[in-house]
Coordinates of C-alpha atoms in Angstrom, one line a residue:
Chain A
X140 CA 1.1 -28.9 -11.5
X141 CA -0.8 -25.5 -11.5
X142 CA -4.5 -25.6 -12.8
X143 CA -3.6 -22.7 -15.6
X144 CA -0.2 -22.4 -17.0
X145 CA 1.0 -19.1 -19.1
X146 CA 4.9 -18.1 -20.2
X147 CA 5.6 -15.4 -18.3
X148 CA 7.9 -13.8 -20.8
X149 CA 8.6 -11.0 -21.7
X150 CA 7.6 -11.3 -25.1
X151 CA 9.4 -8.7 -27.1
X152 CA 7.8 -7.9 -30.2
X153 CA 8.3 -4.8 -32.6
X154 CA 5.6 -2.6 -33.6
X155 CA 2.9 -3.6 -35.8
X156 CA 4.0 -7.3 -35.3
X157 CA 1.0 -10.4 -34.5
X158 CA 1.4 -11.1 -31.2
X159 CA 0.5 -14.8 -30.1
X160 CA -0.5 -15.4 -26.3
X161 CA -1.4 -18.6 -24.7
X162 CA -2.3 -20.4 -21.8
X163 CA -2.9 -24.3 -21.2
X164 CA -5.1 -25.4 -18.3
X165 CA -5.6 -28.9 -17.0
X166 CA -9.4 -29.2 -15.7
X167 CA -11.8 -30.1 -18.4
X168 CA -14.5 -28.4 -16.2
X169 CA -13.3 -24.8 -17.5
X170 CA -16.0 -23.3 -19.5
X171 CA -15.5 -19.4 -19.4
X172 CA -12.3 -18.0 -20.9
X173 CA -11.0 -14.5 -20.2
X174 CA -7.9 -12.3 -20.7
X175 CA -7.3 -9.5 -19.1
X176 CA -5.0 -6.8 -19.5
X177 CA -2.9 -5.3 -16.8
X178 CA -0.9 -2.0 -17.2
X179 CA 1.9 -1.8 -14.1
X180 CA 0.4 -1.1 -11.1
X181 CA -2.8 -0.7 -12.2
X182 CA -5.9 -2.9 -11.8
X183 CA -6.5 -6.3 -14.7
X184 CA -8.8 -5.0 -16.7
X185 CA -11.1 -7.1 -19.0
X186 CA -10.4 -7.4 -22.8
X187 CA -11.6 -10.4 -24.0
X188 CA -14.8 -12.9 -22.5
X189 CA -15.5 -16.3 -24.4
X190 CA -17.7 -19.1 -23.3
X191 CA -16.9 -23.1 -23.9
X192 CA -14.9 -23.4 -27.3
X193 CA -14.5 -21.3 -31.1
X194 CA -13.3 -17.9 -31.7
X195 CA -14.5 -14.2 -30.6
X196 CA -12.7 -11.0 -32.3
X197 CA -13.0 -7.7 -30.9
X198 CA -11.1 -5.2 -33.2
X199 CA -7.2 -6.3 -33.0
X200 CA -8.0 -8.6 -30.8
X201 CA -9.1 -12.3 -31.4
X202 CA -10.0 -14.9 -28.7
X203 CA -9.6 -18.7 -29.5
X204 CA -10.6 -21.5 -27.3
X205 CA -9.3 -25.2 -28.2
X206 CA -11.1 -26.8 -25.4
X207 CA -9.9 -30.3 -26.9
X208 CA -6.5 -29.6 -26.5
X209 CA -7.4 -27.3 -23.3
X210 CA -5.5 -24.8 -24.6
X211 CA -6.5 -20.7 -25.4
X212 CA -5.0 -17.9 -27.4
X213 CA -5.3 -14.1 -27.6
X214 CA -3.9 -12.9 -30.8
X215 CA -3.2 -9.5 -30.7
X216 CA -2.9 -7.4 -35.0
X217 CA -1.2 -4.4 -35.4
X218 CA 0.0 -4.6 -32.5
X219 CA 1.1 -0.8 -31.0
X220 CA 3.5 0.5 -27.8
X221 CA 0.6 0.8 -25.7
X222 CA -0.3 -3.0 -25.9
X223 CA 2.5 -3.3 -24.2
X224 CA 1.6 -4.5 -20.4
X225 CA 1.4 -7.7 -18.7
X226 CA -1.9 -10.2 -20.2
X227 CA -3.6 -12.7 -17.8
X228 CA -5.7 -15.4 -18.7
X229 CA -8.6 -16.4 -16.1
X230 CA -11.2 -19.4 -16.5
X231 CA -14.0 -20.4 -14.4
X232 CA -15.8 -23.7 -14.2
X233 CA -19.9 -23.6 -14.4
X234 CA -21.8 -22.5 -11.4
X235 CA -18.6 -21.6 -10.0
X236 CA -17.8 -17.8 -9.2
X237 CA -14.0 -18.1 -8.2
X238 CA -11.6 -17.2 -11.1
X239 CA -8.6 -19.2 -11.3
X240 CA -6.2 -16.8 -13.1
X241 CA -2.1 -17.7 -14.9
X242 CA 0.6 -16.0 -13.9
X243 CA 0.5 -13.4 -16.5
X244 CA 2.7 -12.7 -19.7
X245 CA 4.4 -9.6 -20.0
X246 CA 4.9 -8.2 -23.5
X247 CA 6.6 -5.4 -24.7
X248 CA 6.0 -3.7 -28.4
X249 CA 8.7 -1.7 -29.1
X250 CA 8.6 1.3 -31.9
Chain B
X219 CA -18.5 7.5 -12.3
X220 CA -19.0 3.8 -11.5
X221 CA -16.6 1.6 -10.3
X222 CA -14.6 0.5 -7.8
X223 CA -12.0 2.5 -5.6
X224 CA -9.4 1.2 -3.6
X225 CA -7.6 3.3 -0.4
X226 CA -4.9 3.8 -0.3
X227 CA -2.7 3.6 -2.9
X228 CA 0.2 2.7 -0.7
X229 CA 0.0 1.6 2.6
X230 CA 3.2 1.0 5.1
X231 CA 2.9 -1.7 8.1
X232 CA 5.0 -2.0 11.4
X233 CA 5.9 -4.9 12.6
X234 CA 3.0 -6.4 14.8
X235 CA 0.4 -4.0 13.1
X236 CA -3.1 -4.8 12.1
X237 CA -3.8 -3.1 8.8
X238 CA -7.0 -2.0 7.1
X239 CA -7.5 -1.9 3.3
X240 CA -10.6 0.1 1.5
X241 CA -12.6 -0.9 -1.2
X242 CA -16.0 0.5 -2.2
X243 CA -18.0 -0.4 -5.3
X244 CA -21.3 1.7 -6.5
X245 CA -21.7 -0.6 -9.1
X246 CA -24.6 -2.2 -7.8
X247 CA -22.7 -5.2 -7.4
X248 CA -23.4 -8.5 -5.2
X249 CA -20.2 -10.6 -5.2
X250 CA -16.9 -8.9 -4.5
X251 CA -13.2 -10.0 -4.1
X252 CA -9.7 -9.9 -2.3
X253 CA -6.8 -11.1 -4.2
X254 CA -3.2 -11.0 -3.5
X255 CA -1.1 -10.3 -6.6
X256 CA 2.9 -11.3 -6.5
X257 CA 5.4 -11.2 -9.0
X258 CA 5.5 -14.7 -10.9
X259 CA 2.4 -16.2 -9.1
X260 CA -0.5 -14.3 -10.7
X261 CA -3.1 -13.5 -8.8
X262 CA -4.5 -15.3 -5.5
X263 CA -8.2 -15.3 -3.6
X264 CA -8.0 -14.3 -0.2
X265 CA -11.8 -13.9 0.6
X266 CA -15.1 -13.7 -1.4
X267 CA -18.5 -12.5 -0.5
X268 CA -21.7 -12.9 -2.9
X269 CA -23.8 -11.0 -0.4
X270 CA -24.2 -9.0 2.4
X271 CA -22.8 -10.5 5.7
X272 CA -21.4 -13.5 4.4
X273 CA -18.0 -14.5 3.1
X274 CA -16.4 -16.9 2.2
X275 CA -12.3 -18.1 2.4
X276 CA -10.0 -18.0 -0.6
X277 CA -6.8 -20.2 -1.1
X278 CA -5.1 -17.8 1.3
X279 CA -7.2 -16.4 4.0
X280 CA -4.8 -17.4 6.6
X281 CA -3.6 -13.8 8.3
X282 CA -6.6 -11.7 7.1
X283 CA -10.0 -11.0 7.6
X284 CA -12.8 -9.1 6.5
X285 CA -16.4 -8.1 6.7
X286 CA -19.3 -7.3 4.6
X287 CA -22.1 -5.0 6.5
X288 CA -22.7 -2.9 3.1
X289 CA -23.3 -4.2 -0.3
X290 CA -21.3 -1.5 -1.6
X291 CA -18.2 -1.6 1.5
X292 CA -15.6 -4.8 1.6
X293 CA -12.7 -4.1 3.3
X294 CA -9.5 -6.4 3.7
X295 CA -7.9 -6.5 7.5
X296 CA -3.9 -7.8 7.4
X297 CA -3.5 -8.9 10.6
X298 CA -0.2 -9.6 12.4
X299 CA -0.4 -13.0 12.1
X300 CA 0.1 -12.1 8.4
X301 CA 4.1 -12.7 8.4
X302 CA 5.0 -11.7 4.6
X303 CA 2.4 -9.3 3.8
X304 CA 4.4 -7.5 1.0
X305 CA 2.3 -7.5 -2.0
X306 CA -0.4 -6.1 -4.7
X307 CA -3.4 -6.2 -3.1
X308 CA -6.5 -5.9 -6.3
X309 CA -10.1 -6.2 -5.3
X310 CA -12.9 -7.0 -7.1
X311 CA -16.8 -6.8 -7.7
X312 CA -19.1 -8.6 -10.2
X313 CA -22.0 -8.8 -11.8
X314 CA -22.7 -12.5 -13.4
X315 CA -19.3 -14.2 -15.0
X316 CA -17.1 -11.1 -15.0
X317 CA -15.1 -9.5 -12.7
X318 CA -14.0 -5.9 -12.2
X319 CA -10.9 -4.5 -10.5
X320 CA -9.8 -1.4 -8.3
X321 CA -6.7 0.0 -8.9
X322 CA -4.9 -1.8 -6.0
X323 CA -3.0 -1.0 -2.6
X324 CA 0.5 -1.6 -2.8
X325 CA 1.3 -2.7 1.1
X326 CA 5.2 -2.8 2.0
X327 CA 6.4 -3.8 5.6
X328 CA 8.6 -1.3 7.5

């Protein structure tokens, strides 16, 4: 079983829709949450940092960590054709610098 | 501009080659990265450094090498031993919890 588990997708979703992405992770020892956003063949780049458990929003974009249920969300409003791209979730355990990263959801807004 | 810059974009290997990958950060960094990004498996660490001559292996290392004489300077060696070497190749720098990310090297085998 991997540490972090994501859908790959696609996830087709017309314009202005919610979007809903997820990841579920096994080790309870995770305590920093990230998404990342990766356009194709381009470098991840950083959307979204959370620490331990509750909710950060920054703009359209909302962060939720369910460490209970070891499970985290990126909910994406409005969402517009250039959202779409391919989202990775990432999570670190304290004192720890390596990343362990899911295999990425691809989503595709559509006009 | 600060960031980090990965050379080159594409890169072709021949069979038997040894091949060199670039990436330079003036970010002021400490800790940088080499991961290995292919389709379905997300991405992979191949070698880590936090500081200046020292590193450290990844889940992968097996086939590559690389050194660390510059804070700013970590490139990523593909060695022949390397037998499936197709892949994204991303590196990274950071600065406390986060990580940021070159633009990658696309390597393909000839």
């Amino acid at each position: 079983q991997k540490e972090v588990e994501q859908d790959p997708g696609p996830l087709s979703v017309p314009e202005g829709a919610i979007v809903s992405l997820n990841c579920t992770y096994s080790n309870s020892a995770f305590q920093y949450f990230m998404w990342y956003r990766q356009y194709s063949r381009k470098g991840p780049e950083l959307l979204m940092y959370t620490y331990s458990s509750g909710n950060k929003e920054d703009g359209r974009f909302t962060a939720q960590v369910d460490k209970s249920s070891k499970y985290i969300s990126l909910f994406i409003r409005d969402s517009q054709p250039s959202d779409s791209a391919t989202y990775l979730c990432a999570m670190r355990r304290t004192g720890f610098q390596k990343l362990v990263f899911g295999t990425g959801t691809r989503l595709l807004v559509s006009p | 501009d600060g960031g980090i810059t990965q050379s080159p974009k594409y890169l072709f290997r021949k069979e038997g080659q040894n091949v060199t990958l670039s990436c330079e950060q003036n970010l002021n960094h400490d800790a940088m990265y080499w991961y290995r990004q292919d389709p379905g498996q997300g991405l992979r660490l191949i070698y880590y450094s936090q500081i200046v001559n020292d590193f450290q292996k990844g889940d992968i290392a097996e086939g590559y090498s690389v050194s660390r004489e510059k804070k700013e300077s970590f490139p990523l060696t593909v060695t022949s031993a390397q037998k499936n070497p197709t892949a994204f190749y991303l590196c990274a720098s950071s600065r406390e919890d986060i990580q940021y990310f070159g633009a990658g090297t696309r390597l393909s085998v000839l």
